[in-house]
XYZ file of C-alpha atoms in Angstrom:
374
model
C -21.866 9.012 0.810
C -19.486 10.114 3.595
C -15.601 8.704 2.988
C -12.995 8.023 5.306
C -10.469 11.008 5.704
C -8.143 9.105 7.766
C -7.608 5.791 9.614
C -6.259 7.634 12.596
C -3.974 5.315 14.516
C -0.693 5.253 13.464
C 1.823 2.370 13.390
C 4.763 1.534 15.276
C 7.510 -0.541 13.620
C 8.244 -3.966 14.798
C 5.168 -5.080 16.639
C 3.310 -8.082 16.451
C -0.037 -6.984 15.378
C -1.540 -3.296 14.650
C -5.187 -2.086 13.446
C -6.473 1.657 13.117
C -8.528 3.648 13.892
C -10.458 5.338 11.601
C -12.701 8.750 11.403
C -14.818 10.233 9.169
C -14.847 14.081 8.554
C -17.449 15.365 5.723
C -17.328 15.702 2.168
C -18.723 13.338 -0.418
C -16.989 10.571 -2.831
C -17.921 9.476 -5.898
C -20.277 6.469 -6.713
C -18.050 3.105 -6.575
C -18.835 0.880 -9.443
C -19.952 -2.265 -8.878
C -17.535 -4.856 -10.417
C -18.700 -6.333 -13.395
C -17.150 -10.308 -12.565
C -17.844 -9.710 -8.281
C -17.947 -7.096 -5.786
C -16.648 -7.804 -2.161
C -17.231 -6.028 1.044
C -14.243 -6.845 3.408
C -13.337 -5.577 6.965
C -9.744 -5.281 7.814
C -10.261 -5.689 11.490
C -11.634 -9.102 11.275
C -10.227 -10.229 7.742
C -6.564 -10.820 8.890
C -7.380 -12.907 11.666
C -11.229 -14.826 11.348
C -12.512 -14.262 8.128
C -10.709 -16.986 6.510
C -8.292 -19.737 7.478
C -4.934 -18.568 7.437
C -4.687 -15.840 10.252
C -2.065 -13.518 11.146
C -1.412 -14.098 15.423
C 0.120 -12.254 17.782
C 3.203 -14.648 17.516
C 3.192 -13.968 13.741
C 6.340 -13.125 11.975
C 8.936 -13.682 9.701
C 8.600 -16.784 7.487
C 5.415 -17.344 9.172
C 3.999 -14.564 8.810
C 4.572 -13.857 5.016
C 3.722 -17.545 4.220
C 0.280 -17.028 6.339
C -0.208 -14.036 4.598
C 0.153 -15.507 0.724
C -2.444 -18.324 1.951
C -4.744 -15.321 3.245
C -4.426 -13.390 -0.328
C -4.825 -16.353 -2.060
C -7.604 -17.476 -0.618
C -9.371 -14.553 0.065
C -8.958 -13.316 -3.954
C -11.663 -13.990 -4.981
C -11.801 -12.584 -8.604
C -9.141 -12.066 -11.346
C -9.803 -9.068 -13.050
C -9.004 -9.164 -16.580
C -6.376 -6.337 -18.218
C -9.583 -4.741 -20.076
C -11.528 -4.316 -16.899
C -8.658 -1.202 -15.853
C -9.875 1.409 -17.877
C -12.870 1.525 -15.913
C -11.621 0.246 -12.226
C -9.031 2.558 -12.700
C -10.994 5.298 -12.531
C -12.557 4.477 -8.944
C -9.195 3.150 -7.361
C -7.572 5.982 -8.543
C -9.518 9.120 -8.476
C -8.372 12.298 -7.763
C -9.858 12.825 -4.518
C -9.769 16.523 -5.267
C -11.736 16.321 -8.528
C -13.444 12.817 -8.376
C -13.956 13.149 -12.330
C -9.769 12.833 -12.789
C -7.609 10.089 -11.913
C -3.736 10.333 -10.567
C -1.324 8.912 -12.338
C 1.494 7.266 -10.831
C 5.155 9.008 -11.300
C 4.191 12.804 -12.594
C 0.891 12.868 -9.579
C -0.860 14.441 -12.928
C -4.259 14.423 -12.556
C -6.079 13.965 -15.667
C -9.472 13.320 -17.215
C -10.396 9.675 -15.695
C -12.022 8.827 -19.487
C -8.493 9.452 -21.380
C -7.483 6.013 -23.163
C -4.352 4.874 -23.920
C -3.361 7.668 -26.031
C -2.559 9.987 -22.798
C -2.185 7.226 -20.213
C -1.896 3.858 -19.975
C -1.471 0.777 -17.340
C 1.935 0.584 -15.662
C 3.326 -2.976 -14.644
C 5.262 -1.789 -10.982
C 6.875 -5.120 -11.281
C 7.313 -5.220 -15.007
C 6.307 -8.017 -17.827
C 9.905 -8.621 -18.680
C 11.216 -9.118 -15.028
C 8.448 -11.534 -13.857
C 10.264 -14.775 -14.641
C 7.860 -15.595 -17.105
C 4.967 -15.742 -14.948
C 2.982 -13.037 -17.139
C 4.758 -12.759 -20.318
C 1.756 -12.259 -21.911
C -0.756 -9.552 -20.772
C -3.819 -8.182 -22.951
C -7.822 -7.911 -23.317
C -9.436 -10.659 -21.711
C -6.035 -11.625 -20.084
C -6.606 -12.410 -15.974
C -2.975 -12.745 -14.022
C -0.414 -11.725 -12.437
C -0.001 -9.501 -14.401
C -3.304 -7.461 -14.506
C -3.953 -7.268 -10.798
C -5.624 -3.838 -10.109
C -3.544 -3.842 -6.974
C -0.374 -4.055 -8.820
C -1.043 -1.926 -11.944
C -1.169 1.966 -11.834
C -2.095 4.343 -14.549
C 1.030 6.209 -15.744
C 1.620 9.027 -18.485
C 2.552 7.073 -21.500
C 5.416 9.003 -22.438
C 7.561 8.731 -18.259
C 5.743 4.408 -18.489
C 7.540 4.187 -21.993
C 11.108 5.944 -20.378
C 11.166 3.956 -17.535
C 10.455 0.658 -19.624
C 11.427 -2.749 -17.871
C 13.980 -0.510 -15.561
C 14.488 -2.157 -12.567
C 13.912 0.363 -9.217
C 16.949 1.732 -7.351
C 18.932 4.292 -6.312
C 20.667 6.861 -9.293
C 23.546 7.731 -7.897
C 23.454 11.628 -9.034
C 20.754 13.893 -9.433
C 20.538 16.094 -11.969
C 18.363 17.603 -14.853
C 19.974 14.721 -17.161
C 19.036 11.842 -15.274
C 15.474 13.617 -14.281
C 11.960 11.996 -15.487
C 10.542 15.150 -17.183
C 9.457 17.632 -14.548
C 9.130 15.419 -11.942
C 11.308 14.209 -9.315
C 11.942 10.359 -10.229
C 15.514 10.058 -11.626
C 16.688 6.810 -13.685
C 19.640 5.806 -15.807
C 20.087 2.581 -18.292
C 20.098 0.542 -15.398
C 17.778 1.362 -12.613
C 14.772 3.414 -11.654
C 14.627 5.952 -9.199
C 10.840 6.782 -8.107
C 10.417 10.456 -6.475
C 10.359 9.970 -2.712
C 6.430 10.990 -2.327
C 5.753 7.660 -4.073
C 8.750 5.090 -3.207
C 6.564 3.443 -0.261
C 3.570 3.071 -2.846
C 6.406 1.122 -5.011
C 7.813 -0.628 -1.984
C 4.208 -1.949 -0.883
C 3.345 -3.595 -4.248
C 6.348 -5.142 -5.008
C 5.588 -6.470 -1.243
C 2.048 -7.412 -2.435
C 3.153 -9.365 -5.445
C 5.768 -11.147 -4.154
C 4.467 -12.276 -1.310
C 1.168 -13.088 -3.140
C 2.803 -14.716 -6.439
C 6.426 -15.850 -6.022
C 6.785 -19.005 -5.649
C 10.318 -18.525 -3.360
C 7.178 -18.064 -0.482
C 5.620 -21.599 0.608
C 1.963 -22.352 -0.036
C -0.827 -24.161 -2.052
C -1.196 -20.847 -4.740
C -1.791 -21.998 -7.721
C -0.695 -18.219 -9.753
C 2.881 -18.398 -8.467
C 5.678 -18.400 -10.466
C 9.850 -17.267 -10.347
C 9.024 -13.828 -9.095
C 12.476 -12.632 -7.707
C 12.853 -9.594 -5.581
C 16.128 -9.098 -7.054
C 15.163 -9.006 -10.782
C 13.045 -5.809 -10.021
C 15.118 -4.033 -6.982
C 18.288 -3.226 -8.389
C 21.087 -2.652 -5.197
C 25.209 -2.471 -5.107
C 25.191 -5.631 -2.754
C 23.244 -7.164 -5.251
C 21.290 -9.706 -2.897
C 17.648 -10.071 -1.422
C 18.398 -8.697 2.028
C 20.077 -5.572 0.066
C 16.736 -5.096 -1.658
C 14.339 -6.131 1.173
C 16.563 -3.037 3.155
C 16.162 -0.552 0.618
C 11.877 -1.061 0.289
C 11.641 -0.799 3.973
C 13.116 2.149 4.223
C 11.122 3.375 1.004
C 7.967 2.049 2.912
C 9.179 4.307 5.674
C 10.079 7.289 3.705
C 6.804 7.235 2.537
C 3.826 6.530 4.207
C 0.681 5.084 3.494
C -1.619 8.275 2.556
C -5.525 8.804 2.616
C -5.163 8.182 -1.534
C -3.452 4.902 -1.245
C -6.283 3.399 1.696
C -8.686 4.199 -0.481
C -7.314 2.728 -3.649
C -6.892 -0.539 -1.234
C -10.355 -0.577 0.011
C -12.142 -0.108 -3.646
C -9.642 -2.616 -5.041
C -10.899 -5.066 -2.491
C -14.121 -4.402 -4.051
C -13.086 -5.868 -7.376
C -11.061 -8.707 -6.394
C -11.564 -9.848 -2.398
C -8.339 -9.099 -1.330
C -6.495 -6.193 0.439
C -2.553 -5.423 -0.446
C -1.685 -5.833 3.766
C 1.238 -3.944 3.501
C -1.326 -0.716 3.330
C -3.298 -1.851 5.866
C -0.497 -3.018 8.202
C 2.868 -1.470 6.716
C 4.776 -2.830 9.753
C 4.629 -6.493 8.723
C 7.451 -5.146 6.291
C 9.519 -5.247 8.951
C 8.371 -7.907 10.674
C 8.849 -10.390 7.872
C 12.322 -8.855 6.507
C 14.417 -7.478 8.944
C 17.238 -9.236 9.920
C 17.469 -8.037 12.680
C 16.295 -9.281 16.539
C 14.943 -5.584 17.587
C 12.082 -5.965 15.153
C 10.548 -9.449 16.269
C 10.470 -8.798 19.959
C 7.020 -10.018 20.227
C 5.702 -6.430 22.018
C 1.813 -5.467 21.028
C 0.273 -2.427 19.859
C -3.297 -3.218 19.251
C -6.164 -0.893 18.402
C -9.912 -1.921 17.395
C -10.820 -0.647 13.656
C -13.837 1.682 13.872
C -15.482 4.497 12.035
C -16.949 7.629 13.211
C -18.810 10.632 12.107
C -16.292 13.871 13.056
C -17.419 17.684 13.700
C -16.344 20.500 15.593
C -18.350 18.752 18.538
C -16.420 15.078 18.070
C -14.196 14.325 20.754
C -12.942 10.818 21.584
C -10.122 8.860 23.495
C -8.193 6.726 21.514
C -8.442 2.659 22.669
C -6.123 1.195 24.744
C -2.720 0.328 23.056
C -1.668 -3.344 24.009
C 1.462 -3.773 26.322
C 3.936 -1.070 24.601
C 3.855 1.282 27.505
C 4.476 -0.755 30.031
C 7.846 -0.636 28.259
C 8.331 2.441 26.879
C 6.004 5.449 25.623
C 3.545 6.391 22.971
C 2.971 9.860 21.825
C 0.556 10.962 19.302
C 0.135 14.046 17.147
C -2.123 15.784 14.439
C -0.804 16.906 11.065
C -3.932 19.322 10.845
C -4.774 20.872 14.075
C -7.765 22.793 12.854
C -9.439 19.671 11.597
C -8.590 17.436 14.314
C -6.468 17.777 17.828
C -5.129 15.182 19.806
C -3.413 15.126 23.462
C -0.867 13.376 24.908
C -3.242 10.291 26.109
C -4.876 10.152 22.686
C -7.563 11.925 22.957
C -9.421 13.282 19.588
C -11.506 16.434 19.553
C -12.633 17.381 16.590
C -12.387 21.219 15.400
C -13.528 21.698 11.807
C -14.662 19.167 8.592
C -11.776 18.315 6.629
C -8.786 15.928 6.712
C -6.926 15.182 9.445
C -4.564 12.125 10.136
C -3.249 11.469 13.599
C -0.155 9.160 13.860
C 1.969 7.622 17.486
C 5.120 6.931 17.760
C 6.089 4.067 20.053
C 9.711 3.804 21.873
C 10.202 0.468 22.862
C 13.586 -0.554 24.794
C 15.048 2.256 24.105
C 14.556 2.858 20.417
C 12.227 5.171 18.897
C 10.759 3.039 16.172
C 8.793 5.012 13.376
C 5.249 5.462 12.832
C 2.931 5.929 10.053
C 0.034 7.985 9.060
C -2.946 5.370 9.284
């Protein structure tokens, strides 16, 4: 079957309401298993604002918006997968897209035999056991929480899960080869954890997911929430929950969502119902934490979600964008011009198979805000 290269729109920071566009260039995936306790099929375009009955609106944001979306995830997931079912979802949410018969594990990037057990990996809690106010304490076999989401737990080399133990994330103050995980380039001391900067935004976005979707600090009728704090797992100097909401913003920033981590969304949707929306809209970060006015200006940037077969003989124009240029500019570009070119109205031609991701960048009253590979 064909697989989606690249939802090609990217995303501007601080609007109201963004969707992609995506393309499909070639190549084949592996099978997806079928989930043994349900198997959902879920659009993004229409599943944040008709499939169910907490939508996300063009006036959404702030309070509103992250309490409308931990109704949404609630009631959209629609299956609990148990901690046993990850040794075999894991190897479809998580495959090395390179060589399908691997998986990725989180920290190292290693890619390693998809059928290893526990002996060479094993199942990392992002927002650890022992930092989860007690809301999933207990986690084994047939458990189904919290704390065995498959959009919360990644696999991990046992020996850099076991070092970084119930280490809350931060910043380590110096680099060097003594505060270094291994070979790669995550850094961590006694007191806080320090992923490498090609996966902080894949950190950032589930600690987003699961609070938003299980603390019980956000308002809603959830029946799985409990005392998840955001400052019990982000470790900052100031100390407070605007401190840490600052430093996963800019990690979702620093790093942004990749053609890996859309597909580990999508075929986790397949197990469970539910998408982690800070993948498929990494903006509402923003829009929901930032303090400041500049992000909840109420500006649009809309796109309709689609899929399309790409060749050398593709060519396309991007859909209209909302209202952002009628106050300020959008400008779009390719990461790999010989798979895919764009120009400066966002128009697509395709050149070769392969991947290509094409991202714009909005600048709206005078500030440039940042855009993301979609």
């Amino acid at each position: 079957m064909k697989k989606i290269v690249s939802k090609i729109i990217g995303m501007a920071l601080g609007l109201t309401h963004v969707t992609g566009v995506g393309f499909v260039i070639g190549s084949n995936s592996p099978t997806k298993v079928e989930a043994s306790v349900g198997s959902y099929s879920r659009d993004q375009s229409t599943y944040y604002t008709s499939d169910f009955a907490h939508k996300v609106t063009s006036s959404s944001y702030g309070t509103s918006l992250l309490n409308t979306l931990h109704e949404l995830m609630y009631d959209s997931h629609g299956t609990y997968n148990t901690y046993n079912d990850l040794w075999d979802y894991t190897k479809y949410t998580d495959y090395d897209i390179d060589n399908p018969d691997n998986i990725i594990l989180v920290y190292s990037r290693q890619s390693i035999d998809g059928t290893a057990t526990a002996s060479s990996w094993n199942r990392e809690h992002v927002w650890c056991k022992s930092l989860s106010g007690g809301l999933y304490t207990s986690v084994s076999g047939t458990t189904s929480n919290a704390g065995t989401d498959i959009h919360h737990l990644r696999p991990a080399s046992t020996a850099y899960n076991s070092t970084r133990g119930n280490t809350p994330y931060g910043v380590v103050a110096t680099h060097n080869s003594s505060t270094q995980l291994g070979d790669t380039d995550c850094y961590y001391t006694s007191s806080v954890f320090e992923p490498a900067d090609y996966i902080k935004g894949d950190v950032a976005r589930i600690l987003m997911y699961m609070y938003t979707h299980y603390s019980n600090e956000v308002s809603g009728t959830s029946t799985k929430s409990g005392a998840l704090s955001i400052t019990n797992i982000v470790n900052t100097s100031a100390g407070t929950s605007q401190a840490a909401w600052d430093l996963l913003m800019d990690w979702n920033e620093l790093d942004p969502v990749d053609y890996s981590e859309m597909i580990r969304n999508n075929q986790a949707c397949v197990y469970t119902g539910n998408f982690n929306p800070f993948i498929d809209h990494p903006e509402y970060a923003r829009m929901i934490w930032d303090d400041t006015s500049s992000y909840k200006a109420g500006l649009s940037f809309t796109t309709s979600y689609k899929t399309v077969n790409v060749g050398s003989s593709y060519t396309n124009t991007a859909p209209a964008v909302g209202n952002v240029s009628s106050s300020g500019d959008i400008t779009y570009t390719s990461d790999n011009p010989s798979v895919a070119t764009v120009n400066s109205s966002g128009q697509v031609t395709g050149v070769s198979n392969g991947v290509a991701r094409i991202k714009a960048r909005a600048t709206i009253n005078g500030v440039s805000k940042i855009s993301y590979h979609f």
